[in-house]
XYZ file of C-alpha atoms in Angstrom:
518
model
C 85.478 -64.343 36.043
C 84.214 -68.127 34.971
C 80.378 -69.338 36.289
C 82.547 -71.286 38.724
C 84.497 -68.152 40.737
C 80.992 -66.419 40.374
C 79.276 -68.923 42.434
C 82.030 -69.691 44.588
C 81.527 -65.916 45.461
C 77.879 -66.569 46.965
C 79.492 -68.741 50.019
C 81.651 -65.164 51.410
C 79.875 -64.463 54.620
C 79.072 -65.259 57.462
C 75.234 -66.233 58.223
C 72.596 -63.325 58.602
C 71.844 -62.315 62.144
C 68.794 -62.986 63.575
C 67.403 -60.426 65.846
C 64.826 -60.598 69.240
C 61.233 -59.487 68.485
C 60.725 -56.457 70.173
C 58.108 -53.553 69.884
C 56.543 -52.354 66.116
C 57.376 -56.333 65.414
C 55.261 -57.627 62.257
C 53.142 -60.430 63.481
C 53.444 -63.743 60.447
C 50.895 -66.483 60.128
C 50.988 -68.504 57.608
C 47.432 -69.937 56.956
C 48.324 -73.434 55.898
C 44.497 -74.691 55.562
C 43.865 -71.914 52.970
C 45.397 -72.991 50.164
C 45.597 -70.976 46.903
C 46.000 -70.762 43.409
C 49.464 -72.621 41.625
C 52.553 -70.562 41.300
C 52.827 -71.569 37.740
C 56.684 -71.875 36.866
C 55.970 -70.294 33.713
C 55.861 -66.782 35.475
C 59.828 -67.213 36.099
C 60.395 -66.783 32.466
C 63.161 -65.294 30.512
C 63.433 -62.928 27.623
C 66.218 -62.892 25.014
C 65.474 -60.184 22.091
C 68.343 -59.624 19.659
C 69.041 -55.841 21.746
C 72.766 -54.856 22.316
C 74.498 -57.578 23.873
C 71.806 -59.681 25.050
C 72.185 -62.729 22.028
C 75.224 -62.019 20.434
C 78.035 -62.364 22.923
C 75.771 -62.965 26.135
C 74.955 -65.659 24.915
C 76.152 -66.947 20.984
C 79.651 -66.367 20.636
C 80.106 -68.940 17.416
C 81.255 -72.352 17.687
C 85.272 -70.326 16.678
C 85.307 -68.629 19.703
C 87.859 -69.023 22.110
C 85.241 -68.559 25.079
C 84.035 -72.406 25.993
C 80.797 -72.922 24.261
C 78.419 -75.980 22.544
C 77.676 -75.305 19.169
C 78.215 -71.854 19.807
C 76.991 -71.064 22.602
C 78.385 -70.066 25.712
C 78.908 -72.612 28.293
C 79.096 -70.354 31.392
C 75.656 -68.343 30.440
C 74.337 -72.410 30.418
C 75.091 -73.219 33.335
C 73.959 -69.912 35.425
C 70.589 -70.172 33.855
C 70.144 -74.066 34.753
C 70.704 -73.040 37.991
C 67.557 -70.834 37.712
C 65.619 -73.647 36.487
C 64.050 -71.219 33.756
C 60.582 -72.461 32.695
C 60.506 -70.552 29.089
C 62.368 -68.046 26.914
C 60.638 -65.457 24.921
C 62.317 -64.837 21.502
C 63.054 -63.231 19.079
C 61.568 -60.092 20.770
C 59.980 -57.756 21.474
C 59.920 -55.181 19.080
C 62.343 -57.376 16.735
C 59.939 -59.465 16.605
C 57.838 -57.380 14.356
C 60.898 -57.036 11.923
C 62.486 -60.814 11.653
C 62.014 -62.813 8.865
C 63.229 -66.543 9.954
C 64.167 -67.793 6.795
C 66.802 -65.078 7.026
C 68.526 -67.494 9.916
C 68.576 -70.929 8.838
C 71.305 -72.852 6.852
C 74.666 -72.626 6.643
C 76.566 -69.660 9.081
C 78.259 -68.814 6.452
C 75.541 -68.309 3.609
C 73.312 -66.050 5.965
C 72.549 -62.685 4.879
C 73.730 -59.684 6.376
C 70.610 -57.461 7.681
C 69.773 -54.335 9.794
C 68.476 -54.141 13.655
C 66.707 -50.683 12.688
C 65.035 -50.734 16.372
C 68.511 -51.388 18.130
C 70.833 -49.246 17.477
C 70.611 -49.690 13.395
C 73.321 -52.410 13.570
C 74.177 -55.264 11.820
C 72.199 -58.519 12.711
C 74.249 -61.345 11.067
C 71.627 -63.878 11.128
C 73.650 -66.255 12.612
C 71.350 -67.228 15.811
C 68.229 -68.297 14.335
C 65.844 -70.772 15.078
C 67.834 -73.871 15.651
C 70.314 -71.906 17.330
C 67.604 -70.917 19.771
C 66.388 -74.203 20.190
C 69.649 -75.449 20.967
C 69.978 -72.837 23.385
C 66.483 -73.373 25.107
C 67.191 -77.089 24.927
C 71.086 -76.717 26.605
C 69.284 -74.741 29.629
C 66.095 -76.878 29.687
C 63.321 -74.375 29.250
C 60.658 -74.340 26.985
C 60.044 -71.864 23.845
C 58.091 -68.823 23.387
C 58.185 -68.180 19.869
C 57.180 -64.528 18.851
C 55.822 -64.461 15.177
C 55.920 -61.596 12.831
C 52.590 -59.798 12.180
C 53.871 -56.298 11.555
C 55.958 -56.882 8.808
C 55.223 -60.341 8.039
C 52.607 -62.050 6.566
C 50.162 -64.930 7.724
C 52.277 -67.215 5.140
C 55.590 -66.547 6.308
C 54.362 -67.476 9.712
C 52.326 -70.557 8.850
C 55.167 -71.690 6.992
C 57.710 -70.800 10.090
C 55.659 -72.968 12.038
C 54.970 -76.208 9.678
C 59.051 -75.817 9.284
C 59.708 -76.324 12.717
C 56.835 -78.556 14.103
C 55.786 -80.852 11.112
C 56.791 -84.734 11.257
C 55.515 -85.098 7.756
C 57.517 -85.485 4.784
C 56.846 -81.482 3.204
C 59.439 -79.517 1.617
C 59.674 -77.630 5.017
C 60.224 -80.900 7.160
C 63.263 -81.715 4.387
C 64.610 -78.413 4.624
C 64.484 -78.535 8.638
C 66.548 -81.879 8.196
C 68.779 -80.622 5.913
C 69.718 -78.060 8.232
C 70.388 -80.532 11.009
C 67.356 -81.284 12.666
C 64.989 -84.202 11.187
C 62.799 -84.317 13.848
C 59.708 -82.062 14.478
C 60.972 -79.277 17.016
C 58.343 -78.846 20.132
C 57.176 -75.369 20.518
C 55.419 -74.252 23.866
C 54.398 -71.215 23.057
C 53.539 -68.473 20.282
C 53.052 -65.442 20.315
C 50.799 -63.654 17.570
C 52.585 -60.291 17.276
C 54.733 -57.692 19.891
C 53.416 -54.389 20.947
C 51.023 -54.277 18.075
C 49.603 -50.601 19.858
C 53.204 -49.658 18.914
C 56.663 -50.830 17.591
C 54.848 -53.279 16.144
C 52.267 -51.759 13.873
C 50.539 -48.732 15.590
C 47.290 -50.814 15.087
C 44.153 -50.075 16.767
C 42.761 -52.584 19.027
C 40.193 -53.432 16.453
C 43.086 -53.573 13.511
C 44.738 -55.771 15.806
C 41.786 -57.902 16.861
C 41.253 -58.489 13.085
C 44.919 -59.483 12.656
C 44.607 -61.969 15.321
C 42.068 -64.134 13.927
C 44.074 -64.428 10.458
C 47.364 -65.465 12.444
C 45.541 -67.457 14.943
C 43.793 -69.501 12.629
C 46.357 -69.961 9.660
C 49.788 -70.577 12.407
C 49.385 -74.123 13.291
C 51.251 -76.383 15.156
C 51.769 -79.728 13.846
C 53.126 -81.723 16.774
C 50.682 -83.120 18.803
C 52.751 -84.337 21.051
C 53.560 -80.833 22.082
C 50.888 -78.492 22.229
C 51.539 -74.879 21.166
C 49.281 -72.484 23.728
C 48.554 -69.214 21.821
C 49.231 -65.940 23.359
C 48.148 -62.739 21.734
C 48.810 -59.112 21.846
C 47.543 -57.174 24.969
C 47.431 -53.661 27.095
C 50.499 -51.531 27.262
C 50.492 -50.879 31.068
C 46.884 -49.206 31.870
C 45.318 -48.925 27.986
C 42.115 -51.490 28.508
C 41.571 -50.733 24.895
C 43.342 -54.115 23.886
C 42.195 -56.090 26.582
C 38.376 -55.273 25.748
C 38.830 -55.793 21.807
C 40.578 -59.229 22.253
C 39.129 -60.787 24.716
C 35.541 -59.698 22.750
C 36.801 -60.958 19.994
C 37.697 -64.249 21.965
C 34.014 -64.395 23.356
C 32.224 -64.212 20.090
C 35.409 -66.843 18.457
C 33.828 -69.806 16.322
C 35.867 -73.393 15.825
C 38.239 -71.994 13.860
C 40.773 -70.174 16.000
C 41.578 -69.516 19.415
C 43.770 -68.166 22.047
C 45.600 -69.226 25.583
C 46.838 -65.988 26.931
C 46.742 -62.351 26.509
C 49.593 -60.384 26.979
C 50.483 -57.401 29.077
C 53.883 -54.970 29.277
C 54.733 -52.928 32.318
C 58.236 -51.056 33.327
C 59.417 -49.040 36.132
C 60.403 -46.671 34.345
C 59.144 -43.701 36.755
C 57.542 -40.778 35.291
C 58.222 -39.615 31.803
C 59.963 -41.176 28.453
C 62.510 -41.783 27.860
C 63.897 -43.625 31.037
C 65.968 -41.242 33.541
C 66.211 -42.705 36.600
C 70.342 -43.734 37.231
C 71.373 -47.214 37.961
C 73.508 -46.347 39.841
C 74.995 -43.385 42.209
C 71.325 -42.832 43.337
C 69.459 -41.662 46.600
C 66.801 -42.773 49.162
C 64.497 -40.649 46.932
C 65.116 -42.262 43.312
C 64.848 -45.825 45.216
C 61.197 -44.947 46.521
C 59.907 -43.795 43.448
C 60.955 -46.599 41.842
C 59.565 -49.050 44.120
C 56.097 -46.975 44.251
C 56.104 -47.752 40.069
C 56.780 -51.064 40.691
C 53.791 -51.730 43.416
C 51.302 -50.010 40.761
C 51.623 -53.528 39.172
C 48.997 -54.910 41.259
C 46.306 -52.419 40.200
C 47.376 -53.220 36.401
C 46.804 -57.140 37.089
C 43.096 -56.391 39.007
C 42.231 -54.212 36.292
C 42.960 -56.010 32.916
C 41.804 -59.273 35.273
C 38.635 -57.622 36.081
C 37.772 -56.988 32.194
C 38.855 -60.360 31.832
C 36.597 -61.764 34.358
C 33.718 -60.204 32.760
C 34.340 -62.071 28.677
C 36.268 -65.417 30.709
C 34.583 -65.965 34.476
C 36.122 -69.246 34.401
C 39.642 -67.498 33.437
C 40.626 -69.768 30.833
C 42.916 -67.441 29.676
C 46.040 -66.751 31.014
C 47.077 -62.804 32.017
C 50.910 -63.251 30.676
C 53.003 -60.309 31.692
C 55.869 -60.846 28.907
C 58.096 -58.008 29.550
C 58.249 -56.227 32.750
C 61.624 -55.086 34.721
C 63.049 -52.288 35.877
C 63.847 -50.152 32.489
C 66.999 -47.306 33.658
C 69.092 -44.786 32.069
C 71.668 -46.793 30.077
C 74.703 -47.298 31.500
C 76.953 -44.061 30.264
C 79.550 -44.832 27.474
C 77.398 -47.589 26.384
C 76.493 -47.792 22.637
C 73.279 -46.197 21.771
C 70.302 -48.619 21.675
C 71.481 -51.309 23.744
C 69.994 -50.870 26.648
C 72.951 -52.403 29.141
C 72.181 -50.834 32.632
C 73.701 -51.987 35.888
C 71.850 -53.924 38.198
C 71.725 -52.839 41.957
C 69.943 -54.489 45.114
C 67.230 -52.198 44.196
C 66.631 -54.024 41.080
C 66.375 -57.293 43.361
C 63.883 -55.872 45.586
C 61.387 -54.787 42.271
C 62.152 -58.292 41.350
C 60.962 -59.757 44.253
C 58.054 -57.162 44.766
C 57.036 -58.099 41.421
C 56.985 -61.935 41.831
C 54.895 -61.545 44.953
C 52.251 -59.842 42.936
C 52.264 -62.379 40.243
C 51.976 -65.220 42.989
C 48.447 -63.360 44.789
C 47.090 -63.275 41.224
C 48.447 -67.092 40.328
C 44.477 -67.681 39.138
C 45.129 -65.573 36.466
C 48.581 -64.605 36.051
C 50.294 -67.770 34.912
C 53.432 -66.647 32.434
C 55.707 -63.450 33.137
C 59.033 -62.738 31.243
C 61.269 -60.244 32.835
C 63.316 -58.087 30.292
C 66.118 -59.194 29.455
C 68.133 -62.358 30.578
C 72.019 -60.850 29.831
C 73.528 -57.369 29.235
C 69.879 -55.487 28.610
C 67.308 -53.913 30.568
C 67.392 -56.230 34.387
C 69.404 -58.519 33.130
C 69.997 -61.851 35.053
C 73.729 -62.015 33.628
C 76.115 -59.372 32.488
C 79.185 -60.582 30.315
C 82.925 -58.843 29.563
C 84.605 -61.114 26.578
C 85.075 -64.373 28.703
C 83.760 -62.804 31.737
C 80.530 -63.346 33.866
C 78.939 -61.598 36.682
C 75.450 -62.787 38.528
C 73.402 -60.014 39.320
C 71.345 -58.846 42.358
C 68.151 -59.955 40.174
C 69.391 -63.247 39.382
C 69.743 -64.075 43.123
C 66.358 -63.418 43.574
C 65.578 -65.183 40.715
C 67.452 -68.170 42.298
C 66.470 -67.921 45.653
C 62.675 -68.114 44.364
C 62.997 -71.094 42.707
C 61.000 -73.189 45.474
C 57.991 -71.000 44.612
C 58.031 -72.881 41.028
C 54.491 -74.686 40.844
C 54.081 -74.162 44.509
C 50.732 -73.712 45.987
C 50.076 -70.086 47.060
C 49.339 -69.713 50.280
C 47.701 -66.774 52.168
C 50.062 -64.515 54.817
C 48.554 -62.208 57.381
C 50.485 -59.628 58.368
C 50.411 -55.663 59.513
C 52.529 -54.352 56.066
C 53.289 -50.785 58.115
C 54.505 -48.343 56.637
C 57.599 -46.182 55.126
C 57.923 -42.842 53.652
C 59.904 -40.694 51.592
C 58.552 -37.480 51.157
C 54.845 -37.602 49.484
C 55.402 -40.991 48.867
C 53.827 -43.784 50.968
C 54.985 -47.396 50.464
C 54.426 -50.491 53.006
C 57.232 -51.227 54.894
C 57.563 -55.072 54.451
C 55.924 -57.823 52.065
C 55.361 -61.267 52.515
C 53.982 -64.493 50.508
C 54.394 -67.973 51.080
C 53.813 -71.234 49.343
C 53.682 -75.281 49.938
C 56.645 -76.276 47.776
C 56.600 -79.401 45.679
C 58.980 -80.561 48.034
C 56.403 -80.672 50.625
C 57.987 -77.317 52.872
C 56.663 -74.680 53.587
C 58.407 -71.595 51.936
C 58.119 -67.890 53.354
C 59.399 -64.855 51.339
C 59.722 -61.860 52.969
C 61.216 -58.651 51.891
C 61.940 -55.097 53.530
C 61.127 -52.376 51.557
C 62.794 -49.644 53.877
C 65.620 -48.488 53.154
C 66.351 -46.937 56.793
C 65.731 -49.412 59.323
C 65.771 -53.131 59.535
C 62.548 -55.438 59.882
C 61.628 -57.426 62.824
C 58.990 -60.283 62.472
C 57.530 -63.127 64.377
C 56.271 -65.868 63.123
C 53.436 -68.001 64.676
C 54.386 -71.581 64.061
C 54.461 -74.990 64.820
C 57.490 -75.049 62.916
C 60.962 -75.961 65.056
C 63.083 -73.917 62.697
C 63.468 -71.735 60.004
C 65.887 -72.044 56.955
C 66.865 -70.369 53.798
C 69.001 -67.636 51.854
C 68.689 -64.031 52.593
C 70.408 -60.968 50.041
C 71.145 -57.636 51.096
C 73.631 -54.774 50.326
C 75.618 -52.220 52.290
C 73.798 -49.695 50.034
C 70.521 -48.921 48.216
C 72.871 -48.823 45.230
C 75.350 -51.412 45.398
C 75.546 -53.672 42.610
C 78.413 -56.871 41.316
C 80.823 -56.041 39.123
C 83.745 -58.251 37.443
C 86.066 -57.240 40.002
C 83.693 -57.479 43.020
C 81.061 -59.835 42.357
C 79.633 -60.506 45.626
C 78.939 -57.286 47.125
C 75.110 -58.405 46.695
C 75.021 -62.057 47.152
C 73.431 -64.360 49.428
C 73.671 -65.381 52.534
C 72.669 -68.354 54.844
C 69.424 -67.550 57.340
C 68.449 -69.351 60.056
C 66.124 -69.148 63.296
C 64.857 -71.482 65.618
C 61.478 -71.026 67.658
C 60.849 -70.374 70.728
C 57.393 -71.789 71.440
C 55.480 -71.484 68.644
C 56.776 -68.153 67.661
C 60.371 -67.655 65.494
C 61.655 -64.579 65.229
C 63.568 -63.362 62.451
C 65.283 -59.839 61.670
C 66.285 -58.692 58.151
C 68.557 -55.674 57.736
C 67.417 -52.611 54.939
C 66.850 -53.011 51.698
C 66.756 -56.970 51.794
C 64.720 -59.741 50.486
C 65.045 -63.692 52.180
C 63.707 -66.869 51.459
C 63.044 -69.544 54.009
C 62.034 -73.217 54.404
C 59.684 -73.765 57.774
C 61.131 -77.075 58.952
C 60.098 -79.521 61.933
């Protein structure tokens, strides 16, 4: 299936029912004249590590193939992710990352060496999407880059030098090289990031190893184009370990002039308990879905704790909390090749999307940059691909649906969560956040986390009418595939009010996104 029959697809069915409010209705109120922090577009980012599938054939194919592509890269996987309006992409990885050396892919295809992917499945990484492949790429969907430098097997040098090659304007032997492989003018790079996973994949360094580390990379990696500025982001907590987050941002406090940092990073999965990841993506029950979505909600403690030791080195939070890989991380999909991560992608996977989102938007002050993991074929992937085929995925709708919420202005939601239950676990029943758009609306997104029952809620408004997209599932599990790609797509919503209430009804397991309109 083309990008065309996939979003043709979204228009099957009819428009969502709205129900009657009725008793155990959760009361809405949006409180306009409390405005918030900014939903910084930059938390909608992408990730694209060379992993399985997710570069080579989801999204460079080589300018030979007979799949449409520019340069080489695949036209359909373009267009999907310009509909997403994706802010930045974070490459090369992840723990890749740690292990590229860029020089290895630049020049001519055909003169590239021939390497190994010794974290992915011990493959053979051809080299042939390298940096101005990934600029084209960025450039094609119209997102900005997050560059990932090496520090565990790199050198300060090799990254300097990286950097001077793509960003200088002046005549060096780096600028000529650059424009002898195609590209005279100075590339604009949006973001860096000093090392991956330094705790682990890449280095096994101790926060104070690392902190030391930091200060060589961040003051010898310069950006030269000052007409783009480069924000620095460095290595942060995996998932609850404050160790990192005390030793950098201490080391950021007691900083002189000569280097300095925008953002500290953080990495979080629901993954459920235990390693390696078990939970199916598929074929699973009302049980596996509620654990999952309890991992998911532990987010928000991660983000108040690493804020709150934050808070205490950067009051006036100058830097940024950047969450640059997060996503639901499953058992891979069976049959698939070991180390590639492919998993399928099920409306529970949109509802830990939008869960997730929601959390980043109440701590906007801080949180400004996310990247989910990964963009096609890995991990939650927006995208999967077959040859010349494309399917959208239950994530990328959300994705999609959220768009509005791009530099919106948070604004506060009162509301009685309730509750649901599976067993020992406890999880609300509903969530809610809404934003002034800079379209002027007013945008609501609400989502039911029960699997059993639908939601009822009324609205107190002055609003005449409500208006959006709303994606549910006949099952917890049901997911797109090539043959059926719409069995989670979504759906026109609408309500008007009736006085100053509107009431609005969304079925289990859904998530919907509405415009309050006059």
């Amino acid at each position: 299936m083309n990008l065309k029959s996939a979003l043709s697809a979204l228009l099957i069915g009819a428009t969502a029912s709205v129900g009657v409010a009725y008793a155990q209705t959760v009361a809405l109120k949006v409180e306009t004249d409390k405005p918030g922090a900014k939903i910084d577009r930059q938390l909608f980012g992408q990730f694209a590590e060379h992993l399985g599938r997710g570069v080579y054939e989801g999204v460079w194919v080589g300018p030979d193939s007979p799949i449409p592509n520019t340069r080489g890269i695949r036209n359909d996987v373009v267009a999907a992710l310009k509909e997403l309006r994706v802010p930045n992409v974070r490459w090369p990885g992840g723990c890749f990352a740690d292990e590229y050396h860029w020089r290895n892919g630049i020049g001519p295809l055909k003169d590239r060496p021939a390497t190994l992917n010794p974290n992915w499945g011990g493959v053979i990484e051809p080299n042939t999407f390298g940096t101005h492949e990934f600029m084209d790429f960025v450039q094609q969907i119209g997102a900005e880059a997050y560059i990932s430098v090496n520090v565990g097997s790199g050198t300060p040098h090799e990254a300097a030098d990286w950097f001077e090659y793509m960003t200088t304007a002046q005549p060096t032997a780096l600028a000529k090289q650059r424009a002898a492989n195609g590209h005279p003018e100075p590339y604009g790079i949006s973001f860096m990031g000093i090392g991956n996973e330094s705790w682990g994949c890449g280095g096994s360094m101790t926060p104070e190893e690392y902190a030391a580390q930091l200060r060589i990379y961040a003051r010898y990696t310069r950006n030269y184009n000052a007409d783009h500025p480069t924000l620095k982001i460095a290595v942060g907590p995996d998932s609850a370990n404050t160790g990192y987050t005390e030793a950098v941002m201490k080391a950021w406090k007691e900083r002189n002039w000569s280097w300095d940092i925008n953002g500290l990073s953080l990495h979080y999965y629901t993954v459920g308990a235990g390693w390696p990841p078990k939970f199916a993506a598929t074929g699973f029950g009302e049980q596996e879905y509620a654990t999952l979505i309890n991992y998911t909600l532990r987010m928000n403690e991660l983000l108040a704790t690493h804020g709150a030791i934050m808070d205490k080195y950067d009051p006036e939070k100058k830097i940024a909390l950047v969450v640059d890989e997060w996503g639901a991380w499953l058992a891979p999909t069976p049959g698939s090749k070991e180390g590639f991560l492919e998993q399928q992608n099920s409306v529970r996977d949109a509802i830990i999307a939008a869960l997730n989102i929601n959390i980043f938007a109440r701590h906007a002050d801080r949180v400004r940059m996310a990247n989910i993991a990964q963009m096609v074929n890995v991990l939650q992937a927006m995208i999967l691909t077959d040859q010349d085929k494309l399917v959208l995925t239950p994530s990328y709708h959300v994705f999609h649906m959220y768009v509005p919420f791009q530099d919106a202005t948070f604004l506060p939601v009162t509301f009685d969560a309730g509750a649901y239950a599976n067993g020992d676990i406890k999880l609300p029943k509903v969530d809610a956040i809404a934003a002034k758009g800079k379209d002027g609306k007013t945008w609501l997104a609400l989502t039911n986390i029960d699997p059993t029952a639908p939601a009822h809620f009324e609205l107190t408004t002055r609003a005449k009418r409500a208006a959006g997209k709303i994606l549910s599932a006949p099952k917890i599990d049901s997911v797109n595939t090539f043959a059926a790609p719409a069995t989670v797509a979504p759906k026109s919503f609408e309500a008007r009010s009736s006085g100053n209430k509107i009431a609005l009804k969304l079925p289990p397991h859904s998530v919907a996104v509405i415009a309050l309109e006059d």
